[in-house]
CSV table of C-alpha atoms in Angstrom, one decimal:
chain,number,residue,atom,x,y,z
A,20,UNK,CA,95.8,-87.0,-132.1
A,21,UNK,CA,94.2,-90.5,-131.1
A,22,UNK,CA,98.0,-91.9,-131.1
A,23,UNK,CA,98.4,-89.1,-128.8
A,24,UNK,CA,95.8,-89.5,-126.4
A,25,UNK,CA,96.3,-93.5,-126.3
A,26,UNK,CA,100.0,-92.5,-125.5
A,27,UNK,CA,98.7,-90.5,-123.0
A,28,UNK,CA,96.6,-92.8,-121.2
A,29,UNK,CA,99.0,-95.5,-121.4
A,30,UNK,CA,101.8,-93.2,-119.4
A,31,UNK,CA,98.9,-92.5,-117.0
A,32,UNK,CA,98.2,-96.1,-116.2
A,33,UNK,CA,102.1,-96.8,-116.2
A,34,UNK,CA,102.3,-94.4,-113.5
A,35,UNK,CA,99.4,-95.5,-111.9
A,36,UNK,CA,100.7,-98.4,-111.0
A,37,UNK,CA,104.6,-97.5,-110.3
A,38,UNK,CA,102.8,-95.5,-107.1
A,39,UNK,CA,101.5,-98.4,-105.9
A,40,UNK,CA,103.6,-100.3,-106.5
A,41,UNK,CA,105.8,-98.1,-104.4
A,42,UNK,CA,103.3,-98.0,-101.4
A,43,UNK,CA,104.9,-100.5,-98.4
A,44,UNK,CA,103.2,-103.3,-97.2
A,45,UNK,CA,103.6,-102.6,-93.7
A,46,UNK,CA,100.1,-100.3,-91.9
A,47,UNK,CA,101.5,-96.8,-91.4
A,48,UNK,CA,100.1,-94.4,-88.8
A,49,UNK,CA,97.9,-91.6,-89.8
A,50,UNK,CA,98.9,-88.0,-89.0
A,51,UNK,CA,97.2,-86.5,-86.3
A,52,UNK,CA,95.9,-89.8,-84.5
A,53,UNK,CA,97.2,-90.0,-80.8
A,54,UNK,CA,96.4,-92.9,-77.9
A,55,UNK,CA,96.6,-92.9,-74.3
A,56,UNK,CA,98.6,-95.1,-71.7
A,57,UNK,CA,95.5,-97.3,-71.2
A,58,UNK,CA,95.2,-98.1,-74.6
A,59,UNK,CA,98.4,-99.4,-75.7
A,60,UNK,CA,98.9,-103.0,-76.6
A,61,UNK,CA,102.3,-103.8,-75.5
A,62,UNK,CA,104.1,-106.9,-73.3
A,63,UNK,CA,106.5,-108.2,-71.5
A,64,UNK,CA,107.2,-111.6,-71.6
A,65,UNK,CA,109.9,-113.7,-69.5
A,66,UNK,CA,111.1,-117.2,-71.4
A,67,UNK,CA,110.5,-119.4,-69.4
A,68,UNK,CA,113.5,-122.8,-68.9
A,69,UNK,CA,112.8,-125.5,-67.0
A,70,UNK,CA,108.9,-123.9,-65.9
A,71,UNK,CA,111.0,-121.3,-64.4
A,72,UNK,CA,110.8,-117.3,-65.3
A,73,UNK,CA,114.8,-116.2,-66.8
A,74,UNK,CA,116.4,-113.1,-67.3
A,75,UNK,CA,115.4,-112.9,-70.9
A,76,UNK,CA,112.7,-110.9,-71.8
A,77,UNK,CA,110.1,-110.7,-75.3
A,78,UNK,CA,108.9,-107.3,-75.8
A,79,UNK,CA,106.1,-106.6,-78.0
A,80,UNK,CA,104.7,-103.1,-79.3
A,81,UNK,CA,101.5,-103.5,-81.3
A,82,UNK,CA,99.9,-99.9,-80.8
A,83,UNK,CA,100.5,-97.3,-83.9
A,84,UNK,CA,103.3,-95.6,-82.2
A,85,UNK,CA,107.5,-95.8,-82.3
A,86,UNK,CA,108.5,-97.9,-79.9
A,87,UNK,CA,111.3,-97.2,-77.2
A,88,UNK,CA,112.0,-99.7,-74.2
A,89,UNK,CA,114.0,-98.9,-71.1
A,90,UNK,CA,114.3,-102.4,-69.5
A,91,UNK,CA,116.4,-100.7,-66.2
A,92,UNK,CA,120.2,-102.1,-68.2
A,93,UNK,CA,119.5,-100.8,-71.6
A,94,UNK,CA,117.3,-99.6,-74.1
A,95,UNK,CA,115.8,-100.5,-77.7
A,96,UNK,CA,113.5,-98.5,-79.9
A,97,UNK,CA,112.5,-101.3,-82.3
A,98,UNK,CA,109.3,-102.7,-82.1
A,99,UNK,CA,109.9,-106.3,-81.3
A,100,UNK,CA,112.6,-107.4,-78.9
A,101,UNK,CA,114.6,-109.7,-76.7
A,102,UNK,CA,116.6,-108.4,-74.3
A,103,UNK,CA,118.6,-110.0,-71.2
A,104,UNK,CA,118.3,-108.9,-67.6
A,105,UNK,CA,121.2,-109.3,-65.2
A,106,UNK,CA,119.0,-108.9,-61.8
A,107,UNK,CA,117.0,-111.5,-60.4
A,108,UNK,CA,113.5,-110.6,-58.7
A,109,UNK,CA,111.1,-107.7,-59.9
A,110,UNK,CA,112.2,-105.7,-63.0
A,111,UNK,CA,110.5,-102.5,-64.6
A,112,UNK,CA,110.5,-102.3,-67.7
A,113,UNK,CA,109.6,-98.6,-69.1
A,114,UNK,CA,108.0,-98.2,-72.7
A,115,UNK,CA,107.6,-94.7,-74.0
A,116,UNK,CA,105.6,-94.8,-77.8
A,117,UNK,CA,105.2,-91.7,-79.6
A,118,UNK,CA,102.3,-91.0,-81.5
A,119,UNK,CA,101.4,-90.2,-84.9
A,120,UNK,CA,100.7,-86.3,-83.8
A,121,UNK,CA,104.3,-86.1,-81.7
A,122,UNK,CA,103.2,-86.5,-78.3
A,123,UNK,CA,104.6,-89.2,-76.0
A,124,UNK,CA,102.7,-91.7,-73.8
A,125,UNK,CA,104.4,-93.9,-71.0
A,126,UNK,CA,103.3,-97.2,-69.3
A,127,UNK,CA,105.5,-98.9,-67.1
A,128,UNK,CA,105.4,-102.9,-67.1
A,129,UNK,CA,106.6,-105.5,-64.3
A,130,UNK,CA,108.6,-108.4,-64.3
A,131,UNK,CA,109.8,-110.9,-61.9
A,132,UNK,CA,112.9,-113.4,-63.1
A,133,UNK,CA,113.1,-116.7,-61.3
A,134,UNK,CA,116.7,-117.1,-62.3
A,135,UNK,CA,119.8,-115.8,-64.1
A,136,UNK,CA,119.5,-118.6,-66.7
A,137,UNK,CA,121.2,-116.7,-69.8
A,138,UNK,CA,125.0,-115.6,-68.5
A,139,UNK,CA,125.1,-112.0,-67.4
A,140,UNK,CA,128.8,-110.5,-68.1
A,141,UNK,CA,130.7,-110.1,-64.8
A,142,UNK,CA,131.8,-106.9,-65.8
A,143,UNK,CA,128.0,-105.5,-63.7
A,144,UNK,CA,129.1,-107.1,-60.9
A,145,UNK,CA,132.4,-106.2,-61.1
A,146,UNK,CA,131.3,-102.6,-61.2
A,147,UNK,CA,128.0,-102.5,-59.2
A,148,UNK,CA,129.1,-105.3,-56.8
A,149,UNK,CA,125.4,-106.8,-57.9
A,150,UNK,CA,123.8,-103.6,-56.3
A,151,UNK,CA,125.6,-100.5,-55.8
A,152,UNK,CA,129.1,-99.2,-55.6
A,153,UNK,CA,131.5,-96.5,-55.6
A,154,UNK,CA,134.8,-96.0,-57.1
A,155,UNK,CA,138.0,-93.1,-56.3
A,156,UNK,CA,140.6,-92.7,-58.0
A,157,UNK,CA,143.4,-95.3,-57.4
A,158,UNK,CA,146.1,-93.2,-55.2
A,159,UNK,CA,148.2,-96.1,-54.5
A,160,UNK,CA,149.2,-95.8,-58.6
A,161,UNK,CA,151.8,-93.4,-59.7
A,162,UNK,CA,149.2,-91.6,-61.5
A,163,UNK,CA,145.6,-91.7,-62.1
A,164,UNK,CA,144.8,-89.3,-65.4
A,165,UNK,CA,147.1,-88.8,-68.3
A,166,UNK,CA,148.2,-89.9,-71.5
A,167,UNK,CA,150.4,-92.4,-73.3
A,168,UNK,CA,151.0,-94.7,-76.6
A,169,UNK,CA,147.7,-95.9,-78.0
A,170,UNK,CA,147.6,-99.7,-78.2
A,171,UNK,CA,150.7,-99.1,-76.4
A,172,UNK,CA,150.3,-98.0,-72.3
A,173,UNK,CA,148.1,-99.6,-70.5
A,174,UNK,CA,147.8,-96.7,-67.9
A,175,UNK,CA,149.4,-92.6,-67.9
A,176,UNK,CA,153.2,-92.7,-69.3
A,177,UNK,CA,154.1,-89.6,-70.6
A,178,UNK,CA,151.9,-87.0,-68.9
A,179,UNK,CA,150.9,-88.2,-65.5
A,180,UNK,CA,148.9,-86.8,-63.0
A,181,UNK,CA,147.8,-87.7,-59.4
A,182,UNK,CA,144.9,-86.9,-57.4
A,183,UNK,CA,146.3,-83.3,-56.2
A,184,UNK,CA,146.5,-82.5,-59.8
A,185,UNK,CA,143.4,-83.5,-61.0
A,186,UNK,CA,141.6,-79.8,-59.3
A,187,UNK,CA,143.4,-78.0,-62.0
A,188,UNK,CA,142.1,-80.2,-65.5
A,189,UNK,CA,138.6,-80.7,-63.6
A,190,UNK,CA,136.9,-79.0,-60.3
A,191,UNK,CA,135.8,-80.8,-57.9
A,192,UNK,CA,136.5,-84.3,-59.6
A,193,UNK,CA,139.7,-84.8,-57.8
A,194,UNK,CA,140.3,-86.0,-53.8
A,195,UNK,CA,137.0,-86.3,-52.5
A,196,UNK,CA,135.3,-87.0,-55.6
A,197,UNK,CA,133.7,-90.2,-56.2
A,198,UNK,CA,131.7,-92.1,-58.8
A,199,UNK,CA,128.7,-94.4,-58.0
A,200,UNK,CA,127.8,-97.4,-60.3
A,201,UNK,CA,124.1,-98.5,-59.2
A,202,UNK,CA,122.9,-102.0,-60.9
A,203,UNK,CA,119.2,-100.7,-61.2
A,204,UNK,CA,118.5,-98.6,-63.7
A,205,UNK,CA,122.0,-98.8,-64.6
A,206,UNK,CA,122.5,-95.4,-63.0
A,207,UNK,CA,125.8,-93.9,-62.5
A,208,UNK,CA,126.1,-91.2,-60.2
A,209,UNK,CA,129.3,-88.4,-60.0
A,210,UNK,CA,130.0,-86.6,-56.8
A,211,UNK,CA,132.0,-83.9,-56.8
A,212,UNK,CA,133.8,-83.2,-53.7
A,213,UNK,CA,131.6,-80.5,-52.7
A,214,UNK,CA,129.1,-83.1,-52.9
A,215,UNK,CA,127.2,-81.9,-56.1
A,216,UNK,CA,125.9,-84.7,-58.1
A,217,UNK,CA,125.8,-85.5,-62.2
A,218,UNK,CA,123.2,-88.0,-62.4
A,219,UNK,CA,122.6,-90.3,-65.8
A,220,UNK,CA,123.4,-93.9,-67.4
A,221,UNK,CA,125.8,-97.0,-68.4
A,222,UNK,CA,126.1,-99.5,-70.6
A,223,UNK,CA,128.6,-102.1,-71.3
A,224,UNK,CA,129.7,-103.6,-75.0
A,225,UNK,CA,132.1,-106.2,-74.3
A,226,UNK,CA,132.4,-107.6,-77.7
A,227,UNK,CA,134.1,-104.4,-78.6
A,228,UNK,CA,137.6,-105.7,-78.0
A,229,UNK,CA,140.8,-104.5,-79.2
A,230,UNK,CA,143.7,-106.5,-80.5
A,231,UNK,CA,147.3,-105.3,-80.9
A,232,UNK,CA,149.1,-106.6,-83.7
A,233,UNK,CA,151.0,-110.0,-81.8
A,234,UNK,CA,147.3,-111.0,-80.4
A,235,UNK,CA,147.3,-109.6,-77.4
A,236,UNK,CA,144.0,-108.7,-76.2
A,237,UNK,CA,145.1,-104.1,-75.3
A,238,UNK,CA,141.0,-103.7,-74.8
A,239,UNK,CA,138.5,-106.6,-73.7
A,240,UNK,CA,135.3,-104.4,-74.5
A,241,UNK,CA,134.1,-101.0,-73.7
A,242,UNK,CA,132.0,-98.6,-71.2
A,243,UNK,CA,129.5,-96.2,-72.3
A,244,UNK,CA,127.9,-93.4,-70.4
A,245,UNK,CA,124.7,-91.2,-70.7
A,246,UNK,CA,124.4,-87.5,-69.7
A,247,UNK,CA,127.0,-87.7,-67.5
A,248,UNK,CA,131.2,-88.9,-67.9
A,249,UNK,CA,133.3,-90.3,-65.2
A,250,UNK,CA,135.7,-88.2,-63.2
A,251,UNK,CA,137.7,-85.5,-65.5
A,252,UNK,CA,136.1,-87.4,-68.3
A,253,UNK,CA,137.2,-85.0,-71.0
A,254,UNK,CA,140.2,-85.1,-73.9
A,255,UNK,CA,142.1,-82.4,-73.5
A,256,UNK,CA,143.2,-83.1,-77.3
A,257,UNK,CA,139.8,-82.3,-78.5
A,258,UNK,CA,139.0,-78.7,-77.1
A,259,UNK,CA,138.6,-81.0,-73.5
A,260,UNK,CA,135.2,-82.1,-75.3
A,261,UNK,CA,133.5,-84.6,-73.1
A,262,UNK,CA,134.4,-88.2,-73.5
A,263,UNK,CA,131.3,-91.1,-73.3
A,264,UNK,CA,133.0,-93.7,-75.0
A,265,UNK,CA,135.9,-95.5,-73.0
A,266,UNK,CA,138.3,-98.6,-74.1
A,267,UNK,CA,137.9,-100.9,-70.9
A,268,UNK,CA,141.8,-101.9,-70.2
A,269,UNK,CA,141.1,-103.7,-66.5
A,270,UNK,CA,137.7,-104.7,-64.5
A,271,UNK,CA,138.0,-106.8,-62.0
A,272,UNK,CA,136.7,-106.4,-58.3
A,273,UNK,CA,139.0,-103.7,-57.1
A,274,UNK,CA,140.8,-102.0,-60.1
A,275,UNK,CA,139.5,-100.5,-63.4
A,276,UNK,CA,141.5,-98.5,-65.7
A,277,UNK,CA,139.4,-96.6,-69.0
A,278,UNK,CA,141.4,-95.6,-71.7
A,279,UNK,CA,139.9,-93.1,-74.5
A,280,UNK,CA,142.1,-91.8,-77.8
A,281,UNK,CA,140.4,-88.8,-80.5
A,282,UNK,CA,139.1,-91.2,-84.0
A,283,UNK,CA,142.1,-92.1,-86.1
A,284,UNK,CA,144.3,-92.0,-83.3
A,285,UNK,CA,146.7,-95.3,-84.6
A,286,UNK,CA,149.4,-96.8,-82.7
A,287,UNK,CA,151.5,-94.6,-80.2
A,288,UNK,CA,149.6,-92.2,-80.9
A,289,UNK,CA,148.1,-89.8,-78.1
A,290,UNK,CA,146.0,-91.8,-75.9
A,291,UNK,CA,144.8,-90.5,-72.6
A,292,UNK,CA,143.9,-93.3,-69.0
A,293,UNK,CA,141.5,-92.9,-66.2
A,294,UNK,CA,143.1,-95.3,-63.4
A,295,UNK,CA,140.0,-95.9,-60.3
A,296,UNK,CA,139.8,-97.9,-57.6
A,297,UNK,CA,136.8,-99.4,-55.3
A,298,UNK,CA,135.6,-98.3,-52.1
A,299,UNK,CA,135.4,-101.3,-50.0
């Protein structure tokens, strides 16, 4: 019975410490505790080159809430950050934490960059024209929405539509349609002919390239949206799902063909092309 009972207590110390020695280092927030806007202990800080402020930005959360940052180009939820900035002159930065008990709280913060020190992609000002900008489809192409040969095409091939055809795949988001690209915020804005507007977000990965087999660069990076697609964004090959996700083909100041294909599409298979142009 003793060898028992010493057994007993030796399992119970064992266990004793395999708890803690599973409990993190790291503080954790307790249930139930909430803070307000005032309260939180967050910052914004530009690096400074040169004595001058640049378009890179330190963000710091060290209240007891998740972290999520909307610095007007992107977003992050972790809780220490650098991001870059691609305008110059005031920037808000939005932080939303959410506390322990589920609620949110917001504080907006304010930052003013001296100079675009750290190289902003020209893809933004391809697309925004460093402010705002609004693209159409490109009518002086053959066609402007279809499909053709994944890692193949580099615009429609084998079904190919034109503007007059685009009414009957999407309504409204044919002649008269439009898209607006907005630096700030990096909004993008659909209008429909009718003039009814789809409001949400971009983004821009262009380390997401795409190489055929012989080198060539097919893809040089790619466009996301939020809560909204661009004109007749949709595959038809997918139950005309909406698309988000598009393979950037060309960018430049006037042109820009997207290109999206369903996962495991592989080469010549089914890929479908949005061809725009800009509004000058």
């Amino acid at each position: 019975m003793k060898t028992f009972i010493k057994h007993c207590a030796k399992w119970a110390v064992l266990s004793i410490m395999a708890v803690s020695a599973c409990e993190p280092i790291e503080d954790r927030m307790e249930m139930g505790g909430a803070i307000a806007a005032e309260q939180l202990d967050i910052t914004a800080t530009l690096i400074q080159v040169d004595g001058k402020n640049s378009n890179k930005v330190v963000l710091d959360n060290r209240s007891p809430v998740l972290s999520s940052w909307d610095f007007g180009v992107g977003t992050t939820q972790r809780k220490t950050d650098t991001v870059l900035l691609v305008t110059e002159g005031e920037n808000e930065i939005i932080f939303t934490g959410l506390n322990p008990n589920g609620t949110k709280v917001t504080k907006t913060l304010t930052v003013n960059v001296d100079e675009l020190t750290f190289d902003v992609p020209l893809e933004w000002g391809y697309l925004t024209g460093g402010s705002e900008k609004t693209w159409v489809w490109d009518d002086t192409q053959p066609a402007v929405w279809g499909n053709g040969g994944y890692l193949a095409s580099t615009k429609p091939e084998w079904w190919m539509l034109q503007v007059k055809d685009i009414e009957d795949q999407a309504a409204g988001e044919g002649a008269g349609a439009k898209m607006v690209f907005s630096l700030r915020g990096a909004k993008l804005t659909k209008v429909k002919a009718d003039g009814q507007e789809a409001a949400g977000g971009f983004s821009f990965d262009m380390s997401k390239t795409i190489v055929q087999d012989n080198g060539t660069v097919w893809a040089k990076g790619k466009l996301t949206t939020r809560g909204v697609t661009v004109l007749c964004g949709k595959s038809p090959d997918e139950g005309s799902i909406p698309v988000y996700e598009y393979d950037i083909l060309l960018l430049d100041d006037g042109r820009m063909v997207l290109s999206y294909a369903p996962p495991g599409t592989g080469a010549w298979g089914a890929a479908y092309f949005w061809v725009f142009r800009a509004v000058e």
